[in-house]
mmCIF file of N, CA and C in Angstrom:
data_model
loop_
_atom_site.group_PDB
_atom_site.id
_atom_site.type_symbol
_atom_site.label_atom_id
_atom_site.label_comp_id
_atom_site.label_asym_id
_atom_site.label_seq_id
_atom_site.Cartn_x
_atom_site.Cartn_y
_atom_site.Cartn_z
ATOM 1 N N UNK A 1 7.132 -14.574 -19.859
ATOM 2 C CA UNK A 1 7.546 -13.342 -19.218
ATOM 3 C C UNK A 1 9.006 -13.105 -19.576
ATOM 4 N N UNK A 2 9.092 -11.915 -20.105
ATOM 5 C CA UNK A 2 10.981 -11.427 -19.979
ATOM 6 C C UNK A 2 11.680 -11.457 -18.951
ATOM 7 N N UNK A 3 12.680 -11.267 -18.968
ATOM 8 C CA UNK A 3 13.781 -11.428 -17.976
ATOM 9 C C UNK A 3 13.836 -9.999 -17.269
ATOM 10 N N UNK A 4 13.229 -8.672 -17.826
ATOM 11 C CA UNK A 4 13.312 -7.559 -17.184
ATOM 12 C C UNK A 4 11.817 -7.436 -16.346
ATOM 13 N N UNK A 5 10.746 -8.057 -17.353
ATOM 14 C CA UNK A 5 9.421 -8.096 -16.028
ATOM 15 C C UNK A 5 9.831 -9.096 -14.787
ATOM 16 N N UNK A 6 10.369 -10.323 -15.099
ATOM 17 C CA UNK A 6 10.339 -11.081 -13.908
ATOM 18 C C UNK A 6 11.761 -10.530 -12.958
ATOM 19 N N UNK A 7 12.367 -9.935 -13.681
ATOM 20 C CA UNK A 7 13.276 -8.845 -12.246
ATOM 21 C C UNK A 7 12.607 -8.053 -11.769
ATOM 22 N N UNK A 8 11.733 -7.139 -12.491
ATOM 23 C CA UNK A 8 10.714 -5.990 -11.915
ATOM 24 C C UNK A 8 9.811 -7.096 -10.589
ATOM 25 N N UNK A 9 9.650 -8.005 -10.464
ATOM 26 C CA UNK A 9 8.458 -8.617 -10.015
ATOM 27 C C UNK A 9 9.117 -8.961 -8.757
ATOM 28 N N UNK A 10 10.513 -9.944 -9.260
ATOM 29 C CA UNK A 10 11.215 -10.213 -7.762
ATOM 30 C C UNK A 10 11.879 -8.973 -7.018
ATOM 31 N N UNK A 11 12.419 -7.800 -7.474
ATOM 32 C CA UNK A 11 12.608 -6.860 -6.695
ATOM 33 C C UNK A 11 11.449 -6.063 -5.574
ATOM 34 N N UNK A 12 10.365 -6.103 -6.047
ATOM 35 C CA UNK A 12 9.311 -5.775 -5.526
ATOM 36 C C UNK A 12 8.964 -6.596 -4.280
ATOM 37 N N UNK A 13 9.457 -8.328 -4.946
ATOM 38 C CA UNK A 13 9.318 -8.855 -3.687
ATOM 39 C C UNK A 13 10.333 -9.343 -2.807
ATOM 40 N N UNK A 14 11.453 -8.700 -3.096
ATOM 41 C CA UNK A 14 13.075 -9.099 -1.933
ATOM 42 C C UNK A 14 13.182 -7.917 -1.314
ATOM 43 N N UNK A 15 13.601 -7.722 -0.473
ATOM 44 C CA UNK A 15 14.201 -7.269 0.488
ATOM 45 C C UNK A 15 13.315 -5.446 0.461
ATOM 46 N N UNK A 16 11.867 -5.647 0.353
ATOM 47 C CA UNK A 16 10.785 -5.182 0.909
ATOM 48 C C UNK A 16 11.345 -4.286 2.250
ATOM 49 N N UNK A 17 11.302 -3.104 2.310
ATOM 50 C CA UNK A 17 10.959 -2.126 3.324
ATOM 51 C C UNK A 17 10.029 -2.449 4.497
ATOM 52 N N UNK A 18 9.011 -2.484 3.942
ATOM 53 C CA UNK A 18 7.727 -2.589 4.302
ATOM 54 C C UNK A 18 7.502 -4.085 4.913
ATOM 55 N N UNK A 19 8.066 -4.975 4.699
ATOM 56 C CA UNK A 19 7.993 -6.354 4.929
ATOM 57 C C UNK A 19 8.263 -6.805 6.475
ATOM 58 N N UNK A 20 7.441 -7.463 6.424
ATOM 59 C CA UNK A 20 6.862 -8.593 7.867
ATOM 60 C C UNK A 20 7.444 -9.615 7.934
ATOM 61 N N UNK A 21 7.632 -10.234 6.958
ATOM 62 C CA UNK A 21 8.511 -12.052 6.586
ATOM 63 C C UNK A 21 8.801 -11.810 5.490
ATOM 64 N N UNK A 22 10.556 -11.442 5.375
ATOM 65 C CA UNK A 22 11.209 -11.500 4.069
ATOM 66 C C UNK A 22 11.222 -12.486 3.297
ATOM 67 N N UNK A 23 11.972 -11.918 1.972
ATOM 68 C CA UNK A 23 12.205 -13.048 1.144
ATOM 69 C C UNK A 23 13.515 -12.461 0.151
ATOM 70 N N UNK A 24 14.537 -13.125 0.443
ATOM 71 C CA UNK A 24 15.588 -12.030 -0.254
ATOM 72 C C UNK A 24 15.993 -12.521 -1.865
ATOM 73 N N UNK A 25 16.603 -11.938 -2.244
ATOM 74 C CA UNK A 25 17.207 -12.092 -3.410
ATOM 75 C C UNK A 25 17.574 -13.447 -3.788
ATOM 76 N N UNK A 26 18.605 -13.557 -2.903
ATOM 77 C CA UNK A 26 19.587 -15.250 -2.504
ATOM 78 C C UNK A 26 18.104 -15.871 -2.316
ATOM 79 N N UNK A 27 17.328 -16.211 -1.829
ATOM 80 C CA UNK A 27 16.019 -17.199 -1.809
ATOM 81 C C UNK A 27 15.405 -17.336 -3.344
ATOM 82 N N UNK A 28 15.326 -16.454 -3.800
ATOM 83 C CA UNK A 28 15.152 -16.537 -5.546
ATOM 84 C C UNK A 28 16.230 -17.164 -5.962
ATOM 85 N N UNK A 29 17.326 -16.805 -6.201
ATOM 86 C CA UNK A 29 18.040 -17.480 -6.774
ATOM 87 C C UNK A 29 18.782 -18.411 -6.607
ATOM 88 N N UNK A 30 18.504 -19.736 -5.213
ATOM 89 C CA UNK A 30 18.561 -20.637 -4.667
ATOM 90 C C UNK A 30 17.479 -21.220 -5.119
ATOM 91 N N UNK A 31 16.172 -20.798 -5.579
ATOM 92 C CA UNK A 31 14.823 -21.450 -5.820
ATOM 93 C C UNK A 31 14.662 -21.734 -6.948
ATOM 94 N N UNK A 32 15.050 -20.736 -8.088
ATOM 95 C CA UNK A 32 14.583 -20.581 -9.780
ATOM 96 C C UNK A 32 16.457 -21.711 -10.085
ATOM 97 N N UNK A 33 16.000 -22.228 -11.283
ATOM 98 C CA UNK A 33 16.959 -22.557 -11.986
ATOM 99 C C UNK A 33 16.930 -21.718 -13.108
ATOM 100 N N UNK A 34 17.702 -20.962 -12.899
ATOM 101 C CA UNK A 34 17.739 -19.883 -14.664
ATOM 102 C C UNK A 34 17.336 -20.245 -15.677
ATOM 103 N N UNK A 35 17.967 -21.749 -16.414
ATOM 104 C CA UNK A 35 17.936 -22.463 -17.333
ATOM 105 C C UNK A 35 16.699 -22.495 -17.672
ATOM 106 N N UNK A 36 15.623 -22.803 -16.773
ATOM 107 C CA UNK A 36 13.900 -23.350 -17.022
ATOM 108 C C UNK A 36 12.958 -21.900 -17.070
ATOM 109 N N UNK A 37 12.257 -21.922 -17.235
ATOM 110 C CA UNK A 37 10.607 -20.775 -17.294
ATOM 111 C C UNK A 37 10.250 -20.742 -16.192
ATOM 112 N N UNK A 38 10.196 -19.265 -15.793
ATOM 113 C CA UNK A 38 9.620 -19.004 -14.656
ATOM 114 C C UNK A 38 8.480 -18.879 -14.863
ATOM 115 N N UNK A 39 7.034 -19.267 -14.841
ATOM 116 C CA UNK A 39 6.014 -18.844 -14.632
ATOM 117 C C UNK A 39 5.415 -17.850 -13.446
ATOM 118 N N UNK A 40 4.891 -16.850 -13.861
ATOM 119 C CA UNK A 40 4.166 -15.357 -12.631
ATOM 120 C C UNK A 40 2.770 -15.273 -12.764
ATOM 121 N N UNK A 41 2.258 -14.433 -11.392
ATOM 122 C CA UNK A 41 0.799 -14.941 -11.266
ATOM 123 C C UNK A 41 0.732 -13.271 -10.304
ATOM 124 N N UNK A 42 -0.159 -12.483 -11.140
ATOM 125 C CA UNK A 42 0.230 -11.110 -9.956
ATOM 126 C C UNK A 42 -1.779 -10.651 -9.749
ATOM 127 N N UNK A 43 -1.718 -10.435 -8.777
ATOM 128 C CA UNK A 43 -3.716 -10.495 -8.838
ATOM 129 C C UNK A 43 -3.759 -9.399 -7.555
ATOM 130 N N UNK A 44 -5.178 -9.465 -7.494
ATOM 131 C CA UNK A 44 -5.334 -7.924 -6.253
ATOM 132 C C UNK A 44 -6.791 -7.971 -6.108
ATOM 133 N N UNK A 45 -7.271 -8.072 -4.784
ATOM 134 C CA UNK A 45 -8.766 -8.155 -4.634
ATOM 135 C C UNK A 45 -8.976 -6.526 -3.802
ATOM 136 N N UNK A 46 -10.261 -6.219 -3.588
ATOM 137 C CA UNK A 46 -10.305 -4.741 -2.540
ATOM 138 C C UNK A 46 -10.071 -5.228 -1.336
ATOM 139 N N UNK A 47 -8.843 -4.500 -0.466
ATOM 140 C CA UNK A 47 -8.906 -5.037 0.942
ATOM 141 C C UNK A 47 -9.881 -4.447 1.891
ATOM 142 N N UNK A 48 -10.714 -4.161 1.573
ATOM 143 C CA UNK A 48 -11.760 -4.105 2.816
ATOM 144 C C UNK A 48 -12.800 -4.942 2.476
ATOM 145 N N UNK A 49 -12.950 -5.361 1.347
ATOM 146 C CA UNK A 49 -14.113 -6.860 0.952
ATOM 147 C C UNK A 49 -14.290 -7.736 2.141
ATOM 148 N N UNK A 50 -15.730 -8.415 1.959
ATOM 149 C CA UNK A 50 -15.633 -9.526 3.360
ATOM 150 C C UNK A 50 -14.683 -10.899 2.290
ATOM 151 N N UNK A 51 -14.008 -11.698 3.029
ATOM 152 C CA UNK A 51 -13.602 -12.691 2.614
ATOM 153 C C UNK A 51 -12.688 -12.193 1.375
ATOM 154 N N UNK A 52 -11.911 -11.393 1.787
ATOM 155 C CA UNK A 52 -10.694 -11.150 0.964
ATOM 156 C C UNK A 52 -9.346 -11.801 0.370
ATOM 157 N N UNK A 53 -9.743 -12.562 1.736
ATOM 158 C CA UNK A 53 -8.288 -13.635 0.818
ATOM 159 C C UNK A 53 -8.683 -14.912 0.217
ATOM 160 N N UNK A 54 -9.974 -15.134 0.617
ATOM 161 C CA UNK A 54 -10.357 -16.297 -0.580
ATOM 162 C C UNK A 54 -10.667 -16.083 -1.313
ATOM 163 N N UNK A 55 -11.137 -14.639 -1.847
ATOM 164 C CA UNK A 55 -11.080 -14.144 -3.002
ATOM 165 C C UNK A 55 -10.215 -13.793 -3.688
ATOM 166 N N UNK A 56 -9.195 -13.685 -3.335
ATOM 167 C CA UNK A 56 -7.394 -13.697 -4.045
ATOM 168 C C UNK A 56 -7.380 -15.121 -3.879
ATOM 169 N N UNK A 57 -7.175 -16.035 -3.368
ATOM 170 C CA UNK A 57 -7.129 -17.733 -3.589
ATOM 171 C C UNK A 57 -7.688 -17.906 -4.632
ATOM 172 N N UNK A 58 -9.135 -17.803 -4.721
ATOM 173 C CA UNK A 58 -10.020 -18.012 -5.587
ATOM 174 C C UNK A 58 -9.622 -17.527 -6.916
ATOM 175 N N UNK A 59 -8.449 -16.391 -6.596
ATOM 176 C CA UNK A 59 -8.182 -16.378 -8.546
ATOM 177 C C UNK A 59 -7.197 -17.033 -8.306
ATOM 178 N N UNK A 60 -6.192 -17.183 -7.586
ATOM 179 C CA UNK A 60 -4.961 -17.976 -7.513
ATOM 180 C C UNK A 60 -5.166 -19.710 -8.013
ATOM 181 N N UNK A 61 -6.658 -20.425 -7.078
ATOM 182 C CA UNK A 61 -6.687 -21.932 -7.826
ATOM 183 C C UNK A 61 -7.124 -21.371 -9.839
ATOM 184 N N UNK A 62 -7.773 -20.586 -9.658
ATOM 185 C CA UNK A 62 -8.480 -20.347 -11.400
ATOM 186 C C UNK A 62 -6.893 -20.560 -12.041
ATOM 187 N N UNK A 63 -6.364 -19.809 -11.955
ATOM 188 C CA UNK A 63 -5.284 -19.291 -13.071
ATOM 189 C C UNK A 63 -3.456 -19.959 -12.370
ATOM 190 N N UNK A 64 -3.429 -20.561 -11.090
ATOM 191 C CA UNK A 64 -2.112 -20.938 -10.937
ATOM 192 C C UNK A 64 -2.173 -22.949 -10.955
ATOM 193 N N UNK A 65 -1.365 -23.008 -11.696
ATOM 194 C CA UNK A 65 -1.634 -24.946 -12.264
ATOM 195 C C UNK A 65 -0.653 -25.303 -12.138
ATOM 196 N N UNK A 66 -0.034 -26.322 -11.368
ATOM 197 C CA UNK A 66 1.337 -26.620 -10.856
ATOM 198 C C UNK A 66 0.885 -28.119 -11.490
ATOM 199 N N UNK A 67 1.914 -28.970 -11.730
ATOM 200 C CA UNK A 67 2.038 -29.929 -12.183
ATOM 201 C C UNK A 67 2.740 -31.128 -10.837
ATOM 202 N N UNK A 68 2.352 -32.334 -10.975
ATOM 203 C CA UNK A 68 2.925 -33.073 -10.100
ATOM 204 C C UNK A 68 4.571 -33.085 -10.414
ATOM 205 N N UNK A 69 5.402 -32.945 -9.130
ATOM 206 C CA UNK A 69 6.793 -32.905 -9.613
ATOM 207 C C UNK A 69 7.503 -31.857 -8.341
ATOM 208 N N UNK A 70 9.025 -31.415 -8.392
ATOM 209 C CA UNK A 70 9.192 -31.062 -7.480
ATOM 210 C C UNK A 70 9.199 -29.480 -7.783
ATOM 211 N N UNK A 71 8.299 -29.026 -7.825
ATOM 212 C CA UNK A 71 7.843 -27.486 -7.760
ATOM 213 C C UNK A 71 8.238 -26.947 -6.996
ATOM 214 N N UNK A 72 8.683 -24.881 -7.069
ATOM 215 C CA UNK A 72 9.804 -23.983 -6.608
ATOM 216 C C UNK A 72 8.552 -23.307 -6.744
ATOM 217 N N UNK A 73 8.365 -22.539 -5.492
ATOM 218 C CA UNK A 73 7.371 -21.201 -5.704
ATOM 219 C C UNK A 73 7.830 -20.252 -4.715
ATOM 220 N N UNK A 74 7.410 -18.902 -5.104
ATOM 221 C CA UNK A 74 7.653 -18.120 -4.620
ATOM 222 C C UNK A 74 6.784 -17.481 -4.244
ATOM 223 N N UNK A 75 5.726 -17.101 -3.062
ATOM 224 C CA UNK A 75 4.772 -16.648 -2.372
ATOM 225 C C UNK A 75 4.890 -15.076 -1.860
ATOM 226 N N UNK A 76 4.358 -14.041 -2.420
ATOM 227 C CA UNK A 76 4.412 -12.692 -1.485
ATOM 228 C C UNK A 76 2.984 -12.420 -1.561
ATOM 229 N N UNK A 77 2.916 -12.196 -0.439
ATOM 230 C CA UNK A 77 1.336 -10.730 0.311
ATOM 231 C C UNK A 77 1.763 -9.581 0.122
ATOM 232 N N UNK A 78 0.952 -8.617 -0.246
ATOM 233 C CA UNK A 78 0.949 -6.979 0.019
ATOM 234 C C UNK A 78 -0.571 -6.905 0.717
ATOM 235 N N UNK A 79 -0.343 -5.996 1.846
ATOM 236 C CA UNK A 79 -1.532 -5.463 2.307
ATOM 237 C C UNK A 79 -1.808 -4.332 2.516
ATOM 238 N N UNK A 80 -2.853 -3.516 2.895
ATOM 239 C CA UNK A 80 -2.578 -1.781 3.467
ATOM 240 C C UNK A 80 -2.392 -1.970 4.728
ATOM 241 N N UNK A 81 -1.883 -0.851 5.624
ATOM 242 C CA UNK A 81 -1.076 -0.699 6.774
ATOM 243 C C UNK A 81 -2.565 -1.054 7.633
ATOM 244 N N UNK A 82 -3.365 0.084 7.147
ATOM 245 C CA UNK A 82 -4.679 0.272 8.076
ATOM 246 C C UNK A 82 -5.558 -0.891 7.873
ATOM 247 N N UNK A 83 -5.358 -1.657 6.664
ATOM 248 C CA UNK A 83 -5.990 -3.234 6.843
ATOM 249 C C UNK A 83 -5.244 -4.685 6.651
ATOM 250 N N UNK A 84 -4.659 -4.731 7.886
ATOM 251 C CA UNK A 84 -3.278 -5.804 8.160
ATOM 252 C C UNK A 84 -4.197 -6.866 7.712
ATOM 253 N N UNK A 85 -3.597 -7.813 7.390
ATOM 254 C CA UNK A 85 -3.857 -9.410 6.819
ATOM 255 C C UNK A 85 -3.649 -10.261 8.467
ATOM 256 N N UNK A 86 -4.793 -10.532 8.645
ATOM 257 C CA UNK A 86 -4.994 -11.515 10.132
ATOM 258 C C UNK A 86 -4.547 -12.422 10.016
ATOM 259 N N UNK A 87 -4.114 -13.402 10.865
ATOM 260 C CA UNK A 87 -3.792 -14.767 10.607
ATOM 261 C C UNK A 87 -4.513 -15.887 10.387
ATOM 262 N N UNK A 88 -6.100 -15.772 10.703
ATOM 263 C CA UNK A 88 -6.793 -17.034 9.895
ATOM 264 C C UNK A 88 -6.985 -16.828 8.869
ATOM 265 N N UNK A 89 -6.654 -15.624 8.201
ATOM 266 C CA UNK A 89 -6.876 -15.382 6.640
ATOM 267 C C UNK A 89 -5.613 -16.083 5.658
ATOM 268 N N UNK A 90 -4.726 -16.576 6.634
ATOM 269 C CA UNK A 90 -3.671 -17.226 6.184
ATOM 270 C C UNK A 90 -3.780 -18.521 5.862
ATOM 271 N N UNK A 91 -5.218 -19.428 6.251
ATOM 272 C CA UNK A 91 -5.739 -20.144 6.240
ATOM 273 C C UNK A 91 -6.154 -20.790 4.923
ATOM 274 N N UNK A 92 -6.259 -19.597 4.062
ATOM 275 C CA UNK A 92 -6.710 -19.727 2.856
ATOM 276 C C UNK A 92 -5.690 -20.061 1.860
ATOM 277 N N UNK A 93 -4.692 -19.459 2.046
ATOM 278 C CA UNK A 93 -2.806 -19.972 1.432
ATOM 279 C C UNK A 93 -2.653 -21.625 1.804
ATOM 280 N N UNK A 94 -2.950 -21.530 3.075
ATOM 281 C CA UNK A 94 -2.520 -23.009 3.735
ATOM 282 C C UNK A 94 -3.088 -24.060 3.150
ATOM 283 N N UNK A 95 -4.566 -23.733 2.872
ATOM 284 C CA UNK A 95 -5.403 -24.598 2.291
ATOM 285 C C UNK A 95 -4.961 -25.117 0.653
ATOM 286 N N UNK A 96 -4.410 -23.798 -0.316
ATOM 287 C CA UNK A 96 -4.132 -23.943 -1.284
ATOM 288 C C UNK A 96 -3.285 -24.602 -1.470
ATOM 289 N N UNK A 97 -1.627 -24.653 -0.494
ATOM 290 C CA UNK A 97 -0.800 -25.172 -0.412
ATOM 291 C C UNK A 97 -1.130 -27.035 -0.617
ATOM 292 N N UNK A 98 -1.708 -27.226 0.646
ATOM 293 C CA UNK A 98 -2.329 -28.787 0.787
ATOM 294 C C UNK A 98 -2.287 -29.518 -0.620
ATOM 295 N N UNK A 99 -2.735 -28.311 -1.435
ATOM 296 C CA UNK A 99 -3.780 -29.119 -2.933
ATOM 297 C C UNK A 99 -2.284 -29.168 -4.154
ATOM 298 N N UNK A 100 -1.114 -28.704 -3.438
ATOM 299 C CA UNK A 100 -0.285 -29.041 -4.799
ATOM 300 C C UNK A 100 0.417 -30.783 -4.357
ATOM 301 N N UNK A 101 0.480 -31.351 -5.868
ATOM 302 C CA UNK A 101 0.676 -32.608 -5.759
ATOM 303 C C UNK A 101 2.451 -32.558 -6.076
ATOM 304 N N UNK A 102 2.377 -33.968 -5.191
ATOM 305 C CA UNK A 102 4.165 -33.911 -5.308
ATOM 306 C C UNK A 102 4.720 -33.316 -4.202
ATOM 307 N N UNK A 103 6.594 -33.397 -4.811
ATOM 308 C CA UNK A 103 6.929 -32.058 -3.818
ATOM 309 C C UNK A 103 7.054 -30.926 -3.783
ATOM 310 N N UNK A 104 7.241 -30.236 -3.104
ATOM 311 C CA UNK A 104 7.427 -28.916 -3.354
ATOM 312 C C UNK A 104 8.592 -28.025 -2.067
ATOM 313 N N UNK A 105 8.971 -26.603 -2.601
ATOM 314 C CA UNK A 105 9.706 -26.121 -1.781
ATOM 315 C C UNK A 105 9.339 -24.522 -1.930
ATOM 316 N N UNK A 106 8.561 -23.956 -1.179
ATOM 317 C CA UNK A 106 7.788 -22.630 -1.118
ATOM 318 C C UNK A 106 9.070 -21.637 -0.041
ATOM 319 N N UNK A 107 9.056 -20.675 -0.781
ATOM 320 C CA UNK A 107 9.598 -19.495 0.264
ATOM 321 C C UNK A 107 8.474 -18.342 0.005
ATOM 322 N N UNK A 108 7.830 -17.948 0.716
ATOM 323 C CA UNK A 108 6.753 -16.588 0.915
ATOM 324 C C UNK A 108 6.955 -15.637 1.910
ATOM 325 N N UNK A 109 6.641 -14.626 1.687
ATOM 326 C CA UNK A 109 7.011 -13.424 2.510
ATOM 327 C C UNK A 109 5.376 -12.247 2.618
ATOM 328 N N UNK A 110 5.601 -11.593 2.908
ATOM 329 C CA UNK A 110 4.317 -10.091 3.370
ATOM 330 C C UNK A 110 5.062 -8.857 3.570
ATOM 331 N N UNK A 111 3.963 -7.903 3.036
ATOM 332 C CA UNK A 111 4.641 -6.808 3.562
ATOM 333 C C UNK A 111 3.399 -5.644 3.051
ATOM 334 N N UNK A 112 3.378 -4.564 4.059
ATOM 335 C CA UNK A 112 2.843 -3.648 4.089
ATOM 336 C C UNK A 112 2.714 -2.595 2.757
ATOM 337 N N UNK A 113 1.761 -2.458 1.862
ATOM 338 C CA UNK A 113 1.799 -1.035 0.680
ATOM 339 C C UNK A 113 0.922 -0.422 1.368
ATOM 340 N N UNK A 114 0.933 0.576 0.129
ATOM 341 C CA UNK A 114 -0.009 2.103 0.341
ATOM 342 C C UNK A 114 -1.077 1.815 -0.453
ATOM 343 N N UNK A 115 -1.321 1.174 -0.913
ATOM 344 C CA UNK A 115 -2.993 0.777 -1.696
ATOM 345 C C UNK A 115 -3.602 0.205 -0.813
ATOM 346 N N UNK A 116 -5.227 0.487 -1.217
ATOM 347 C CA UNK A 116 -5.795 0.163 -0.708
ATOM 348 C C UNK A 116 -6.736 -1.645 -1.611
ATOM 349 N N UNK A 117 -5.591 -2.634 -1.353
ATOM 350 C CA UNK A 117 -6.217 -4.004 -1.732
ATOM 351 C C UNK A 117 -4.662 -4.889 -1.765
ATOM 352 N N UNK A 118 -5.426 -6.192 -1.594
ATOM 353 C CA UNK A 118 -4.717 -7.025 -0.876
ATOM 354 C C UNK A 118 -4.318 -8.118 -1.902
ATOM 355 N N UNK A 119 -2.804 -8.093 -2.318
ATOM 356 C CA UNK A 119 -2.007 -8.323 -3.619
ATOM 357 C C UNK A 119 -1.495 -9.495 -3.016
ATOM 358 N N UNK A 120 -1.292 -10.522 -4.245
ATOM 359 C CA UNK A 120 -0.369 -11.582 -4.381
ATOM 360 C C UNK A 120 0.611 -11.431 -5.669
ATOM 361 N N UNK A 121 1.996 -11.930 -5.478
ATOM 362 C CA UNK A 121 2.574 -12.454 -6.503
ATOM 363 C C UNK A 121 3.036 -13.240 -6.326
ATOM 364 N N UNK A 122 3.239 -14.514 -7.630
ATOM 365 C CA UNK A 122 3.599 -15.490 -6.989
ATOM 366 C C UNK A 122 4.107 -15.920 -8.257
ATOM 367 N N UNK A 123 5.134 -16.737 -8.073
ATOM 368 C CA UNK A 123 6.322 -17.070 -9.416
ATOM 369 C C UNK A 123 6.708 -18.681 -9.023
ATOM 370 N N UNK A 124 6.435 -19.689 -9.925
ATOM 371 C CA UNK A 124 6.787 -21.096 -9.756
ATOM 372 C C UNK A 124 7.511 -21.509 -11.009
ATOM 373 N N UNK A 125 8.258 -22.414 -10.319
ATOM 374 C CA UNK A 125 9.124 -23.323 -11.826
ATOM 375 C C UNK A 125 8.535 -24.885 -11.437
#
């Protein structure tokens, strides 16, 4: 990824309007070491599907591969206003979390769009 997509990606996800649990700028750049590759992971299921967020998990284990070691990630939700993200659906993050080996240090945030489906992005070093 370039250095102008992965700004496009973290602006989208700092200091969010719309946002429920921030994630600011300073949290990125306390998290990423410039020097190394950021790897990005951006996906979107329909939010009115049954089992919507394990179906965003479900592409998240396919395609996000963390290595044992001390891993930096960066976690955002988008949801629609009229279909808020519940909290046992958070269940499904939590679960994913469990499965990375090593350590790790996650900052994630949420926040409300105008589409209708229920987005992750997510950026690890």
């Amino acid at each position: 990824m370039n250095k102008e997509e992965l700004n496009k990606l973290i602006k989208e996800m700092t200091n969010n309007p719309q946002s429920l649990v921030d994630i600011t700028l300073n949290d990125a750049k306390r998290l990423f070491d410039e020097n190394k590759d950021i790897h990005d992971f951006d996906a979107s299921v329909n939010a009115s599907a049954d089992g919507r967020m394990e179906r965003l998990m479900n592409q998240v284990k396919r395609t996000v591969t963390v290595e044992n070691g001390d891993i930096h990630l960066l976690f955002y939700l988008f949801f629609p206003e009229n279909l808020p993200l519940m909290m046992h659906e958070l269940s499904q993050f939590t679960k994913w979390i469990d499965t990375i080996p090593g350590s790790y240090t996650i900052r994630w945030g949420m926040a409300k769009h105008s589409a209708q489906e229920l987005r992750t992005i997510i950026l690890w070093q």
